[in-house]
């Protein structure tokens, strides 16, 4: 039986200070103590229910973290001011000089840049591999490897990580399996398939309104306590703290995530099938043509579908730009980065969200100039949207190109 993450969120009930149906927002940077002893104990991490300073934690942040931990079926969670504010402390907490990371080659551009360009300053090296090739993954592991890092559904190529197989490798070599689940909230629950730590950019589907940035680390109580430790916790010391007002806002949006994900998935499935039937090179995990379709099916919580992300290849960057500009002009969405908005967002990742990856490496992994990434919106009449998109494609000559690919 598949996991029911929306039930876990629904079962959480918080009351505001005066009986409000939403929890009260803690709008303070620092907190008072009735005794000096309690302040000391809080600094030492030995005073449950007491708050010290908002960089460490706040009631509003804890409410959101608790809800996200329930969704991902982990013991607890720690929210941060951005997705990268979640990713970077986790890797720095687990690794030190001389350590090694094995990472998927297709990951968010910011994560790639951090691992490729920034962590080597601290003596931490990374091998980037095809995460779908388990032999290559294991061959990259060394005695110095501490972490296996991947995305459930990769950005931007939509490769699917076989989390159960990767978990088995992690256990065999005593590694921590870290999974960024930003593209597939509710659809996939990584800890159910062996992940140790789950990360989200809350900016995307979970918040869903493109009005804030945020991140979360979901994991064991022991690991989250390490991140928050006032003496050597990377989240505490790097200071990527979420504002309480934003935490309260995201928590309210989280309550509708299950409804939104079903519609995102429904619409993306419809468009993917239509685009593929039109002869476009289409990548979507819900298509049987996707090489990891069965892997996704094995892991998925079925009612939430295959997610809201798809790609098509229109042959060239000029063609991709012309199509995106015309679709925006026709009010079919926005030429914008990010994902999870109520309107469809489209971008050419090779020159945007994955531009940190060198062109030769983009070519090696199959990230072509003509690739367009769609974050499919919540359109009520998706057939109408498709018909209008098809007209745009015909006007810019996409189908002539598709026939040649």
mmCIF file of C-alpha atoms in Angstrom:
data_model
loop_
_atom_site.group_PDB
_atom_site.id
_atom_site.type_symbol
_atom_site.label_atom_id
_atom_site.label_comp_id
_atom_site.label_asym_id
_atom_site.label_seq_id
_atom_site.Cartn_x
_atom_site.Cartn_y
_atom_site.Cartn_z
ATOM 1 C CA UNK A 1 0.000 0.000 0.000
ATOM 2 C CA UNK A 2 1.355 3.436 -0.897
ATOM 3 C CA UNK A 3 2.060 6.016 1.797
ATOM 4 C CA UNK A 4 -0.620 8.666 2.495
ATOM 5 C CA UNK A 5 1.376 11.849 3.177
ATOM 6 C CA UNK A 6 -1.600 14.217 2.885
ATOM 7 C CA UNK A 7 -3.286 12.381 5.771
ATOM 8 C CA UNK A 8 -0.256 13.075 7.956
ATOM 9 C CA UNK A 9 -0.475 16.791 7.186
ATOM 10 C CA UNK A 10 -4.246 16.867 7.682
ATOM 11 C CA UNK A 11 -3.977 15.192 11.102
ATOM 12 C CA UNK A 12 -1.783 17.977 12.475
ATOM 13 C CA UNK A 13 -3.932 20.441 14.397
ATOM 14 C CA UNK A 14 -2.609 23.712 15.757
ATOM 15 C CA UNK A 15 -4.515 26.402 17.657
ATOM 16 C CA UNK A 16 -3.549 30.043 17.756
ATOM 17 C CA UNK A 17 -2.848 31.785 21.035
ATOM 18 C CA UNK A 18 -6.438 33.063 21.208
ATOM 19 C CA UNK A 19 -8.095 29.997 19.694
ATOM 20 C CA UNK A 20 -7.387 30.906 16.081
ATOM 21 C CA UNK A 21 -7.606 28.151 13.482
ATOM 22 C CA UNK A 22 -4.102 29.110 12.354
ATOM 23 C CA UNK A 23 -1.212 29.035 14.839
ATOM 24 C CA UNK A 24 -0.058 32.392 16.151
ATOM 25 C CA UNK A 25 2.987 33.905 14.451
ATOM 26 C CA UNK A 26 5.984 34.439 16.708
ATOM 27 C CA UNK A 27 7.216 37.873 15.670
ATOM 28 C CA UNK A 28 10.271 38.104 17.915
ATOM 29 C CA UNK A 29 13.980 37.831 17.318
ATOM 30 C CA UNK A 30 14.791 36.926 20.921
ATOM 31 C CA UNK A 31 12.970 35.285 23.824
ATOM 32 C CA UNK A 32 12.861 35.945 27.531
ATOM 33 C CA UNK A 33 13.555 33.479 30.350
ATOM 34 C CA UNK A 34 12.113 33.324 33.843
ATOM 35 C CA UNK A 35 15.413 32.049 35.208
ATOM 36 C CA UNK A 36 19.078 32.240 34.261
ATOM 37 C CA UNK A 37 19.323 28.461 34.693
ATOM 38 C CA UNK A 38 16.760 27.902 31.926
ATOM 39 C CA UNK A 39 18.745 30.179 29.596
ATOM 40 C CA UNK A 40 21.870 28.143 30.277
ATOM 41 C CA UNK A 41 20.026 24.859 29.693
ATOM 42 C CA UNK A 42 18.603 26.186 26.411
ATOM 43 C CA UNK A 43 22.074 27.104 25.180
ATOM 44 C CA UNK A 44 23.125 23.548 25.976
ATOM 45 C CA UNK A 45 20.101 22.140 24.140
ATOM 46 C CA UNK A 46 18.564 20.709 27.304
ATOM 47 C CA UNK A 47 15.385 22.794 27.665
ATOM 48 C CA UNK A 48 12.530 21.454 25.553
ATOM 49 C CA UNK A 49 9.866 23.978 24.577
ATOM 50 C CA UNK A 50 12.047 26.992 25.281
ATOM 51 C CA UNK A 51 13.185 29.423 22.597
ATOM 52 C CA UNK A 52 16.442 31.290 22.640
ATOM 53 C CA UNK A 53 17.005 33.344 19.503
ATOM 54 C CA UNK A 54 15.270 33.271 16.133
ATOM 55 C CA UNK A 55 18.373 32.216 14.227
ATOM 56 C CA UNK A 56 18.157 28.993 16.211
ATOM 57 C CA UNK A 57 14.412 28.403 16.005
ATOM 58 C CA UNK A 58 10.967 29.917 16.482
ATOM 59 C CA UNK A 59 7.526 28.448 17.209
ATOM 60 C CA UNK A 60 6.394 29.361 13.675
ATOM 61 C CA UNK A 61 9.353 27.577 12.108
ATOM 62 C CA UNK A 62 8.836 24.538 14.286
ATOM 63 C CA UNK A 63 5.163 24.281 13.272
ATOM 64 C CA UNK A 64 6.167 24.242 9.597
ATOM 65 C CA UNK A 65 9.040 21.835 10.206
ATOM 66 C CA UNK A 66 6.763 19.474 12.097
ATOM 67 C CA UNK A 67 4.257 19.433 9.235
ATOM 68 C CA UNK A 68 6.958 18.769 6.627
ATOM 69 C CA UNK A 69 8.476 16.000 8.753
ATOM 70 C CA UNK A 70 5.022 14.415 8.939
ATOM 71 C CA UNK A 71 4.689 14.660 5.164
ATOM 72 C CA UNK A 72 8.079 12.997 4.592
ATOM 73 C CA UNK A 73 7.689 10.536 7.495
ATOM 74 C CA UNK A 74 10.869 11.644 9.283
ATOM 75 C CA UNK A 75 11.346 12.274 12.996
ATOM 76 C CA UNK A 76 11.712 16.017 12.589
ATOM 77 C CA UNK A 77 12.791 18.781 10.189
ATOM 78 C CA UNK A 78 14.562 22.122 10.072
ATOM 79 C CA UNK A 79 13.388 24.923 7.780
ATOM 80 C CA UNK A 80 15.692 27.477 6.176
ATOM 81 C CA UNK A 81 15.541 30.707 4.205
ATOM 82 C CA UNK A 82 16.097 29.006 0.824
ATOM 83 C CA UNK A 83 16.581 25.632 -0.794
ATOM 84 C CA UNK A 84 20.321 26.196 -0.996
ATOM 85 C CA UNK A 85 20.168 27.201 2.664
ATOM 86 C CA UNK A 86 19.018 23.649 3.322
ATOM 87 C CA UNK A 87 21.373 21.820 0.941
ATOM 88 C CA UNK A 88 24.674 23.470 1.832
ATOM 89 C CA UNK A 89 24.572 23.019 5.648
ATOM 90 C CA UNK A 90 23.677 19.331 5.270
ATOM 91 C CA UNK A 91 26.691 18.629 3.065
ATOM 92 C CA UNK A 92 29.036 20.682 5.247
ATOM 93 C CA UNK A 93 27.734 18.996 8.394
ATOM 94 C CA UNK A 94 28.422 15.532 6.996
ATOM 95 C CA UNK A 95 31.730 16.199 5.224
ATOM 96 C CA UNK A 96 35.109 17.638 6.157
ATOM 97 C CA UNK A 97 38.484 18.095 4.464
ATOM 98 C CA UNK A 98 39.519 14.943 2.630
ATOM 99 C CA UNK A 99 36.000 13.589 2.266
ATOM 100 C CA UNK A 100 34.304 12.696 -1.001
ATOM 101 C CA UNK A 101 30.761 12.924 -2.361
ATOM 102 C CA UNK A 102 29.150 10.930 -5.167
ATOM 103 C CA UNK A 103 26.439 13.006 -6.818
ATOM 104 C CA UNK A 104 24.039 12.655 -9.684
ATOM 105 C CA UNK A 105 25.329 14.503 -12.749
ATOM 106 C CA UNK A 106 21.917 16.078 -13.360
ATOM 107 C CA UNK A 107 21.045 18.213 -10.368
ATOM 108 C CA UNK A 108 19.949 21.778 -9.752
ATOM 109 C CA UNK A 109 22.550 24.203 -11.102
ATOM 110 C CA UNK A 110 23.134 25.844 -7.713
ATOM 111 C CA UNK A 111 23.841 22.478 -6.093
ATOM 112 C CA UNK A 112 26.170 21.571 -8.950
ATOM 113 C CA UNK A 113 28.060 24.865 -8.589
ATOM 114 C CA UNK A 114 28.387 24.382 -4.821
ATOM 115 C CA UNK A 115 29.835 20.892 -5.217
ATOM 116 C CA UNK A 116 31.958 21.651 -8.275
ATOM 117 C CA UNK A 117 33.345 25.086 -7.408
ATOM 118 C CA UNK A 118 32.874 25.821 -3.711
ATOM 119 C CA UNK A 119 33.407 22.698 -1.580
ATOM 120 C CA UNK A 120 36.868 22.002 -3.120
ATOM 121 C CA UNK A 121 38.021 25.100 -1.192
ATOM 122 C CA UNK A 122 37.488 23.016 1.940
ATOM 123 C CA UNK A 123 39.095 19.877 0.564
ATOM 124 C CA UNK A 124 35.799 18.160 -0.245
ATOM 125 C CA UNK A 125 35.662 16.556 -3.696
ATOM 126 C CA UNK A 126 32.716 15.305 -5.744
ATOM 127 C CA UNK A 127 32.315 12.750 -8.520
ATOM 128 C CA UNK A 128 29.334 13.388 -10.809
ATOM 129 C CA UNK A 129 27.812 10.235 -12.268
ATOM 130 C CA UNK A 130 24.832 8.964 -14.208
ATOM 131 C CA UNK A 131 22.622 8.168 -11.212
ATOM 132 C CA UNK A 132 20.584 5.688 -13.266
ATOM 133 C CA UNK A 133 23.681 3.527 -13.899
ATOM 134 C CA UNK A 134 24.247 1.677 -10.628
ATOM 135 C CA UNK A 135 27.540 0.191 -11.781
ATOM 136 C CA UNK A 136 28.943 3.667 -12.431
ATOM 137 C CA UNK A 137 27.602 4.888 -9.101
ATOM 138 C CA UNK A 138 29.325 2.106 -7.183
ATOM 139 C CA UNK A 139 32.527 2.463 -9.203
ATOM 140 C CA UNK A 140 32.732 6.127 -8.120
ATOM 141 C CA UNK A 141 32.611 5.281 -4.405
ATOM 142 C CA UNK A 142 35.965 5.442 -2.602
ATOM 143 C CA UNK A 143 37.039 4.839 1.009
ATOM 144 C CA UNK A 144 36.752 8.621 1.490
ATOM 145 C CA UNK A 145 33.140 8.825 0.251
ATOM 146 C CA UNK A 146 30.677 9.973 2.910
ATOM 147 C CA UNK A 147 27.576 10.989 0.944
ATOM 148 C CA UNK A 148 25.520 9.767 -2.001
ATOM 149 C CA UNK A 149 23.484 12.714 -3.294
ATOM 150 C CA UNK A 150 20.672 12.733 -5.828
ATOM 151 C CA UNK A 151 17.288 14.166 -6.748
ATOM 152 C CA UNK A 152 14.243 11.890 -6.866
ATOM 153 C CA UNK A 153 13.390 13.452 -10.228
ATOM 154 C CA UNK A 154 16.395 15.287 -11.590
ATOM 155 C CA UNK A 155 16.571 18.897 -12.693
ATOM 156 C CA UNK A 156 16.256 19.419 -15.623
ATOM 157 C CA UNK A 157 16.418 16.084 -17.477
ATOM 158 C CA UNK A 158 13.817 14.316 -15.318
ATOM 159 C CA UNK A 159 15.999 11.275 -14.708
ATOM 160 C CA UNK A 160 14.581 9.055 -11.966
ATOM 161 C CA UNK A 161 16.761 7.836 -9.108
ATOM 162 C CA UNK A 162 16.097 4.238 -8.061
ATOM 163 C CA UNK A 163 16.137 5.088 -4.374
ATOM 164 C CA UNK A 164 15.871 1.514 -3.132
ATOM 165 C CA UNK A 165 18.884 0.427 -5.160
ATOM 166 C CA UNK A 166 20.843 3.533 -4.162
ATOM 167 C CA UNK A 167 19.922 2.932 -0.529
ATOM 168 C CA UNK A 168 21.304 -0.585 -0.759
ATOM 169 C CA UNK A 169 24.588 0.830 -2.100
ATOM 170 C CA UNK A 170 24.642 3.414 0.688
ATOM 171 C CA UNK A 171 24.203 0.752 3.353
ATOM 172 C CA UNK A 172 26.848 -1.438 1.759
ATOM 173 C CA UNK A 173 29.422 1.365 1.819
ATOM 174 C CA UNK A 174 28.255 3.111 5.018
ATOM 175 C CA UNK A 175 27.165 6.322 3.251
ATOM 176 C CA UNK A 176 24.382 8.806 3.898
ATOM 177 C CA UNK A 177 21.820 8.913 1.090
ATOM 178 C CA UNK A 178 20.599 12.485 0.669
ATOM 179 C CA UNK A 179 17.628 13.031 -1.639
ATOM 180 C CA UNK A 180 16.341 16.348 -2.960
ATOM 181 C CA UNK A 181 12.619 15.729 -3.435
ATOM 182 C CA UNK A 182 11.689 19.195 -4.728
ATOM 183 C CA UNK A 183 10.233 17.948 -8.038
ATOM 184 C CA UNK A 184 8.069 15.219 -6.510
ATOM 185 C CA UNK A 185 6.458 16.180 -3.181
ATOM 186 C CA UNK A 186 3.724 13.718 -2.153
ATOM 187 C CA UNK A 187 4.325 11.639 -5.315
ATOM 188 C CA UNK A 188 7.471 10.092 -3.823
ATOM 189 C CA UNK A 189 8.325 9.646 -0.130
ATOM 190 C CA UNK A 190 12.100 9.007 -0.200
ATOM 191 C CA UNK A 191 12.518 7.657 3.345
ATOM 192 C CA UNK A 192 10.080 4.880 2.463
ATOM 193 C CA UNK A 193 12.678 3.789 -0.092
ATOM 194 C CA UNK A 194 15.764 4.112 2.080
ATOM 195 C CA UNK A 195 16.779 7.793 2.054
ATOM 196 C CA UNK A 196 18.483 9.080 5.203
ATOM 197 C CA UNK A 197 17.862 12.794 4.662
ATOM 198 C CA UNK A 198 15.267 14.520 2.466
ATOM 199 C CA UNK A 199 15.585 18.092 1.224
ATOM 200 C CA UNK A 200 13.080 20.398 -0.440
ATOM 201 C CA UNK A 201 13.172 23.831 -1.918
ATOM 202 C CA UNK A 202 9.928 25.083 -0.378
ATOM 203 C CA UNK A 203 9.968 27.849 -2.988
ATOM 204 C CA UNK A 204 8.515 25.506 -5.575
ATOM 205 C CA UNK A 205 5.472 23.191 -5.366
ATOM 206 C CA UNK A 206 5.150 23.185 -1.582
ATOM 207 C CA UNK A 207 4.608 26.947 -1.310
ATOM 208 C CA UNK A 208 3.086 27.082 -4.781
ATOM 209 C CA UNK A 209 2.577 30.821 -5.186
ATOM 210 C CA UNK A 210 6.046 32.039 -6.260
ATOM 211 C CA UNK A 211 6.076 34.700 -3.573
ATOM 212 C CA UNK A 212 8.838 33.480 -1.286
ATOM 213 C CA UNK A 213 11.920 31.281 -1.067
ATOM 214 C CA UNK A 214 12.510 28.621 1.542
ATOM 215 C CA UNK A 215 14.014 25.219 2.208
ATOM 216 C CA UNK A 216 13.755 22.283 4.585
ATOM 217 C CA UNK A 217 15.879 19.379 5.786
ATOM 218 C CA UNK A 218 13.876 16.351 6.953
ATOM 219 C CA UNK A 219 15.710 13.712 8.936
ATOM 220 C CA UNK A 220 16.348 12.054 12.271
ATOM 221 C CA UNK A 221 16.134 13.981 15.533
ATOM 222 C CA UNK A 222 19.831 13.275 16.087
ATOM 223 C CA UNK A 223 20.898 14.774 12.757
ATOM 224 C CA UNK A 224 18.639 17.840 12.972
ATOM 225 C CA UNK A 225 19.948 18.486 16.490
ATOM 226 C CA UNK A 226 23.466 18.411 15.048
ATOM 227 C CA UNK A 227 22.507 20.991 12.398
ATOM 228 C CA UNK A 228 21.027 23.265 15.089
ATOM 229 C CA UNK A 229 23.832 22.903 17.624
ATOM 230 C CA UNK A 230 24.984 26.350 18.782
ATOM 231 C CA UNK A 231 28.638 25.276 18.855
ATOM 232 C CA UNK A 232 29.159 23.375 15.608
ATOM 233 C CA UNK A 233 25.829 23.096 13.795
ATOM 234 C CA UNK A 234 26.066 24.194 10.165
ATOM 235 C CA UNK A 235 22.469 25.460 9.962
ATOM 236 C CA UNK A 236 22.876 27.444 13.178
ATOM 237 C CA UNK A 237 26.276 28.913 12.336
ATOM 238 C CA UNK A 238 25.692 29.672 8.646
ATOM 239 C CA UNK A 239 22.511 31.506 9.624
ATOM 240 C CA UNK A 240 20.126 30.727 6.770
ATOM 241 C CA UNK A 241 17.093 31.305 8.969
ATOM 242 C CA UNK A 242 13.524 31.419 7.708
ATOM 243 C CA UNK A 243 11.456 34.401 8.784
ATOM 244 C CA UNK A 244 8.475 33.502 10.997
ATOM 245 C CA UNK A 245 5.992 35.324 8.762
ATOM 246 C CA UNK A 246 7.161 33.299 5.763
ATOM 247 C CA UNK A 247 7.003 30.059 7.724
ATOM 248 C CA UNK A 248 3.388 30.773 8.660
ATOM 249 C CA UNK A 249 2.527 31.590 5.049
ATOM 250 C CA UNK A 250 4.093 28.403 3.672
ATOM 251 C CA UNK A 251 2.347 26.292 6.314
ATOM 252 C CA UNK A 252 -1.028 27.601 5.130
ATOM 253 C CA UNK A 253 -0.151 26.829 1.506
ATOM 254 C CA UNK A 254 1.030 23.341 2.459
ATOM 255 C CA UNK A 255 -2.554 22.477 3.408
ATOM 256 C CA UNK A 256 -3.611 22.562 -0.263
ATOM 257 C CA UNK A 257 -0.547 20.822 -1.687
ATOM 258 C CA UNK A 258 -2.377 17.521 -2.259
ATOM 259 C CA UNK A 259 -5.046 19.218 -4.382
ATOM 260 C CA UNK A 260 -2.494 21.170 -6.384
ATOM 261 C CA UNK A 261 -0.168 18.214 -7.035
ATOM 262 C CA UNK A 262 -3.019 16.138 -8.417
ATOM 263 C CA UNK A 263 -3.901 18.904 -10.877
ATOM 264 C CA UNK A 264 -0.279 19.594 -11.808
ATOM 265 C CA UNK A 265 0.171 15.877 -12.540
ATOM 266 C CA UNK A 266 -3.096 15.587 -14.447
ATOM 267 C CA UNK A 267 -2.250 18.531 -16.679
ATOM 268 C CA UNK A 268 1.354 17.486 -17.263
ATOM 269 C CA UNK A 269 0.255 13.957 -18.191
ATOM 270 C CA UNK A 270 -2.241 15.353 -20.700
ATOM 271 C CA UNK A 271 0.298 17.670 -22.338
ATOM 272 C CA UNK A 272 3.053 15.035 -22.392
ATOM 273 C CA UNK A 273 0.851 12.528 -24.183
ATOM 274 C CA UNK A 274 -0.286 15.127 -26.707
ATOM 275 C CA UNK A 275 3.224 16.448 -27.373
ATOM 276 C CA UNK A 276 4.614 12.942 -27.843
ATOM 277 C CA UNK A 277 1.762 12.046 -30.217
ATOM 278 C CA UNK A 278 2.613 15.188 -32.198
ATOM 279 C CA UNK A 279 6.115 13.834 -32.759
ATOM 280 C CA UNK A 280 7.943 16.052 -30.272
ATOM 281 C CA UNK A 281 10.781 14.527 -28.306
ATOM 282 C CA UNK A 282 9.038 14.569 -24.927
ATOM 283 C CA UNK A 283 10.379 13.494 -21.548
ATOM 284 C CA UNK A 284 7.898 12.875 -18.743
ATOM 285 C CA UNK A 285 8.031 10.105 -16.116
ATOM 286 C CA UNK A 286 4.406 9.228 -16.787
ATOM 287 C CA UNK A 287 5.115 8.232 -20.389
ATOM 288 C CA UNK A 288 5.903 4.585 -20.996
ATOM 289 C CA UNK A 289 8.686 5.824 -23.281
ATOM 290 C CA UNK A 290 10.530 7.257 -20.267
ATOM 291 C CA UNK A 291 13.429 4.877 -19.510
ATOM 292 C CA UNK A 292 12.653 4.921 -15.775
ATOM 293 C CA UNK A 293 8.858 4.898 -16.006
ATOM 294 C CA UNK A 294 8.604 1.604 -14.130
ATOM 295 C CA UNK A 295 11.043 2.771 -11.443
ATOM 296 C CA UNK A 296 8.864 5.818 -10.755
ATOM 297 C CA UNK A 297 5.727 3.650 -10.708
ATOM 298 C CA UNK A 298 7.312 1.339 -8.157
ATOM 299 C CA UNK A 299 8.122 4.224 -5.806
ATOM 300 C CA UNK A 300 5.137 6.511 -6.320
ATOM 301 C CA UNK A 301 2.208 7.291 -4.060
ATOM 302 C CA UNK A 302 -0.200 6.621 -6.887
ATOM 303 C CA UNK A 303 -2.924 9.215 -6.318
ATOM 304 C CA UNK A 304 -0.500 12.124 -6.865
ATOM 305 C CA UNK A 305 0.627 11.036 -10.300
ATOM 306 C CA UNK A 306 3.943 11.596 -12.031
ATOM 307 C CA UNK A 307 4.412 15.254 -11.171
ATOM 308 C CA UNK A 308 4.100 18.559 -12.958
ATOM 309 C CA UNK A 309 7.421 18.724 -14.824
ATOM 310 C CA UNK A 310 8.087 17.791 -18.454
ATOM 311 C CA UNK A 311 10.548 18.687 -21.193
ATOM 312 C CA UNK A 312 10.392 18.907 -24.962
ATOM 313 C CA UNK A 313 13.209 19.398 -27.452
ATOM 314 C CA UNK A 314 12.499 21.829 -30.292
ATOM 315 C CA UNK A 315 15.897 21.545 -31.955
ATOM 316 C CA UNK A 316 17.646 24.839 -31.257
ATOM 317 C CA UNK A 317 17.900 27.637 -28.704
ATOM 318 C CA UNK A 318 16.546 30.176 -31.209
ATOM 319 C CA UNK A 319 13.480 28.025 -31.793
ATOM 320 C CA UNK A 320 13.036 27.455 -28.061
ATOM 321 C CA UNK A 321 13.243 31.175 -27.318
ATOM 322 C CA UNK A 322 10.833 32.071 -30.106
ATOM 323 C CA UNK A 323 8.302 29.525 -28.872
ATOM 324 C CA UNK A 324 8.547 30.602 -25.233
ATOM 325 C CA UNK A 325 8.202 34.276 -26.113
ATOM 326 C CA UNK A 326 5.120 33.559 -28.216
ATOM 327 C CA UNK A 327 3.513 31.384 -25.537
ATOM 328 C CA UNK A 328 4.040 34.151 -22.997
ATOM 329 C CA UNK A 329 2.575 36.702 -25.401
ATOM 330 C CA UNK A 330 -0.509 34.460 -25.796
ATOM 331 C CA UNK A 331 -0.922 34.280 -22.003
ATOM 332 C CA UNK A 332 -0.133 30.559 -21.799
ATOM 333 C CA UNK A 333 2.409 31.011 -19.048
ATOM 334 C CA UNK A 334 5.581 32.849 -18.145
ATOM 335 C CA UNK A 335 9.106 32.673 -19.526
ATOM 336 C CA UNK A 336 10.582 32.296 -16.085
ATOM 337 C CA UNK A 337 12.752 30.015 -13.985
ATOM 338 C CA UNK A 338 11.471 28.108 -10.954
ATOM 339 C CA UNK A 339 8.475 25.795 -10.810
ATOM 340 C CA UNK A 340 5.292 24.943 -8.951
ATOM 341 C CA UNK A 341 3.358 28.138 -9.786
ATOM 342 C CA UNK A 342 -0.351 28.153 -10.649
ATOM 343 C CA UNK A 343 0.556 29.352 -14.155
ATOM 344 C CA UNK A 344 2.785 27.303 -16.424
ATOM 345 C CA UNK A 345 6.446 28.359 -16.323
ATOM 346 C CA UNK A 346 8.883 27.539 -19.110
ATOM 347 C CA UNK A 347 12.607 28.062 -19.569
ATOM 348 C CA UNK A 348 15.579 26.795 -21.548
ATOM 349 C CA UNK A 349 17.584 25.253 -18.691
ATOM 350 C CA UNK A 350 20.880 25.132 -20.561
ATOM 351 C CA UNK A 351 21.018 28.928 -20.468
ATOM 352 C CA UNK A 352 19.198 29.436 -17.158
ATOM 353 C CA UNK A 353 18.777 27.059 -14.231
ATOM 354 C CA UNK A 354 21.592 24.761 -15.375
ATOM 355 C CA UNK A 355 23.875 27.416 -16.844
ATOM 356 C CA UNK A 356 26.441 26.714 -14.104
ATOM 357 C CA UNK A 357 27.144 23.383 -15.813
ATOM 358 C CA UNK A 358 29.829 23.767 -18.554
ATOM 359 C CA UNK A 359 28.571 23.350 -22.128
ATOM 360 C CA UNK A 360 30.638 20.222 -22.780
ATOM 361 C CA UNK A 361 29.178 18.562 -19.677
ATOM 362 C CA UNK A 362 25.678 19.647 -20.705
ATOM 363 C CA UNK A 363 26.192 17.957 -24.056
ATOM 364 C CA UNK A 364 27.536 14.792 -22.427
ATOM 365 C CA UNK A 365 24.466 14.450 -20.189
ATOM 366 C CA UNK A 366 22.020 15.198 -23.022
ATOM 367 C CA UNK A 367 21.063 18.751 -22.059
ATOM 368 C CA UNK A 368 20.537 20.187 -25.544
ATOM 369 C CA UNK A 369 20.139 23.803 -26.668
ATOM 370 C CA UNK A 370 16.586 23.175 -27.810
ATOM 371 C CA UNK A 371 15.375 21.728 -24.527
ATOM 372 C CA UNK A 372 12.446 23.523 -22.893
ATOM 373 C CA UNK A 373 11.482 22.689 -19.323
ATOM 374 C CA UNK A 374 7.804 23.108 -18.486
ATOM 375 C CA UNK A 375 6.426 23.455 -14.992
ATOM 376 C CA UNK A 376 2.818 22.794 -15.915
ATOM 377 C CA UNK A 377 0.260 24.969 -14.156
ATOM 378 C CA UNK A 378 -3.178 24.424 -12.678
ATOM 379 C CA UNK A 379 -5.192 25.268 -15.815
ATOM 380 C CA UNK A 380 -8.779 24.065 -15.496
ATOM 381 C CA UNK A 381 -9.167 23.476 -19.256
ATOM 382 C CA UNK A 382 -5.893 21.816 -20.199
ATOM 383 C CA UNK A 383 -7.200 20.814 -23.644
ATOM 384 C CA UNK A 384 -7.670 24.498 -24.470
ATOM 385 C CA UNK A 385 -4.138 25.205 -23.256
ATOM 386 C CA UNK A 386 -2.760 22.430 -25.432
ATOM 387 C CA UNK A 387 -4.558 23.686 -28.543
ATOM 388 C CA UNK A 388 -3.153 27.178 -28.023
ATOM 389 C CA UNK A 389 0.362 25.839 -27.405
ATOM 390 C CA UNK A 390 0.142 23.749 -30.562
ATOM 391 C CA UNK A 391 -0.786 26.860 -32.579
ATOM 392 C CA UNK A 392 2.279 28.617 -31.202
ATOM 393 C CA UNK A 393 4.461 25.654 -32.160
ATOM 394 C CA UNK A 394 3.058 25.646 -35.671
ATOM 395 C CA UNK A 395 3.681 29.389 -36.047
ATOM 396 C CA UNK A 396 7.354 29.153 -35.086
ATOM 397 C CA UNK A 397 7.948 25.990 -37.134
ATOM 398 C CA UNK A 398 8.582 23.569 -34.263
ATOM 399 C CA UNK A 399 6.983 20.591 -35.980
ATOM 400 C CA UNK A 400 9.237 20.939 -39.039
ATOM 401 C CA UNK A 401 12.207 20.731 -36.689
ATOM 402 C CA UNK A 402 10.721 17.824 -34.742
ATOM 403 C CA UNK A 403 10.386 15.820 -37.932
ATOM 404 C CA UNK A 404 14.134 16.158 -38.493
ATOM 405 C CA UNK A 405 15.227 15.205 -34.970
#
